[in-house]
């Protein structure tokens, strides 16, 4: 297992219930040291570009991105990330309640690393978050932090 020693996930999610479930799932999996939360698209971009009070924010190793966000929506966040020569290296998992083909296709067109529809049942959602985390931090070899902002 070649996961980062101090793995950081940025969860971009406005639904408080989904935030609580994701935090629970990660605590249970014991795979990451830190999870940051951005509750809208603007805040996510502030964290990623280290501005507007987030100058000391850690650069995430993985981004879990909802599409239906207040302010800047998930598609715009994804497009901005994948248009930046440094941020584009961070894997982005679209984790959304949408199961619409058009949202999936648009996400991949904008270079999402994968698209996952949130399960309705909270126990299934916990399992999905744990599987995403296990895959990205136990199987995939991520780029070194020194290559990022």
C-alpha atoms as one frame of an Amber mdcrd trajectory, in Angstrom:
protein
   0.000   0.000   0.000   1.543   3.205  -1.199  -0.859   5.805   0.135   0.241
   9.301   1.145   1.414   9.474   4.753  -0.832  12.445   5.483  -3.667  12.003
   3.027  -6.118  14.881   2.656  -9.545  14.694   1.054 -11.513  17.766   0.073
 -15.221  16.999   0.252 -17.225  19.576  -1.699 -20.765  19.057  -0.449 -23.607
  21.302   0.693 -25.855  18.605   2.203 -25.121  18.419   5.941 -26.434  14.839
   6.180 -24.071  13.653   3.441 -21.173  15.453   5.129 -21.885  13.648   8.416
 -22.111  10.273   6.649 -18.873  10.863   4.724 -17.032  11.890   7.899 -18.343
   8.775   9.659 -17.289   6.536   6.760 -13.780   7.921   6.768 -13.408   7.577
  10.524 -14.523   3.951  10.288 -12.128   3.178   7.422  -9.192   4.794   9.257
  -7.453   5.492   5.951  -7.094   9.272   5.935  -5.673  11.702   8.390  -7.722
  14.709   7.411 -10.847  15.718   5.571 -11.607  19.302   4.630 -15.142  20.410
   3.824 -16.180  23.053   1.319 -19.922  23.726   1.438 -20.218  25.436  -1.949
 -18.285  25.793  -5.174 -16.827  29.196  -4.329 -15.407  27.892  -1.058 -13.925
  24.862  -2.859 -12.099  27.127  -5.300 -10.905  29.352  -2.448  -9.438  26.287
  -0.699  -7.790  25.013  -3.884  -6.347  28.379  -4.889  -5.468  29.257  -1.256
  -7.295  32.584  -1.114  -9.964  34.444   0.882  -8.979  33.070   4.277  -7.756
  29.682   3.053  -4.145  30.697   2.375  -2.856  27.965   4.706  -5.186  25.218
   3.444  -3.567  21.900   2.643  -3.560  20.801  -0.969  -5.867  17.785  -1.177
  -4.780  14.386  -2.446  -8.334  13.664  -3.618 -11.470  15.734  -4.246 -14.977
  14.350  -3.746 -17.207  16.747  -5.670 -20.968  17.091  -5.636 -22.458  18.646
  -8.773 -25.477  20.409  -7.274 -23.806  23.148  -5.270 -24.800  26.677  -4.309
 -22.890  29.559  -5.906 -20.401  28.016  -8.353 -21.786  24.619  -9.373 -19.836
  21.376  -9.473 -19.357  21.427 -13.243 -17.745  24.863 -13.048 -15.535  23.740
 -10.166 -14.488  20.650 -12.129 -13.765  22.695 -15.250 -11.655  25.158 -13.250
  -9.676  22.382 -11.562  -8.984  20.546 -14.800  -7.988  23.803 -16.556  -5.247
  24.542 -14.024  -1.884  22.979 -14.894  -1.193  22.005 -11.274  -4.653  21.275
  -9.874  -5.538  19.013 -12.804  -3.283  16.366 -11.263  -5.566  15.986  -8.252
  -8.062  13.171  -8.839 -11.663  14.362  -8.804 -14.410  11.893  -7.977 -17.825
  13.258  -8.840 -19.987  11.991  -5.969 -23.515  13.149  -6.647 -27.161  12.274
  -6.209 -27.574  12.572  -9.976 -27.730   9.438 -12.071 -28.539  11.318 -15.273
 -26.555  10.258 -18.323 -26.058  13.887 -19.331 -24.398  14.694 -15.975 -22.148
  11.638 -16.221 -21.137  12.439 -19.801 -20.511  16.123 -19.017 -18.418  15.147
 -15.964 -16.205  12.904 -18.064 -16.020  15.526 -20.823 -14.654  17.879 -18.148
 -12.084  15.192 -17.182 -13.523  13.872 -13.937 -11.554  10.824 -12.840 -14.746
   8.950 -12.050 -18.468   9.469 -11.545 -20.307   7.853  -8.635 -24.005   8.217
  -7.889 -24.728   8.507  -4.175 -26.766   5.589  -2.890 -30.051   6.435  -1.186
 -29.447   4.307   1.933 -26.928   5.759   4.368 -25.307   2.359   5.007 -24.690
   1.998   1.262 -23.324   5.550   1.118 -20.855   4.724   3.918 -19.695   1.677
   1.949 -19.266   3.680  -1.281 -17.194   6.385   0.451 -14.993   3.732   2.061
 -14.472   1.975  -1.278 -13.559   5.249  -3.009 -11.099   6.012  -0.252  -9.582
   2.524  -0.307  -9.153   2.613  -4.090  -7.504   6.033  -4.263  -5.234   5.562
  -1.257  -4.457   1.839  -1.335  -4.356   0.927  -5.030  -3.662   4.089  -7.032
  -0.237   5.723  -6.877  -0.826   9.469  -6.577   1.630  12.153  -7.691   3.947
  13.596  -5.053   2.734  16.619  -3.098   5.764  18.649  -4.254   4.248  18.687
  -7.762   1.186  20.598  -6.542   0.285  24.139  -5.360
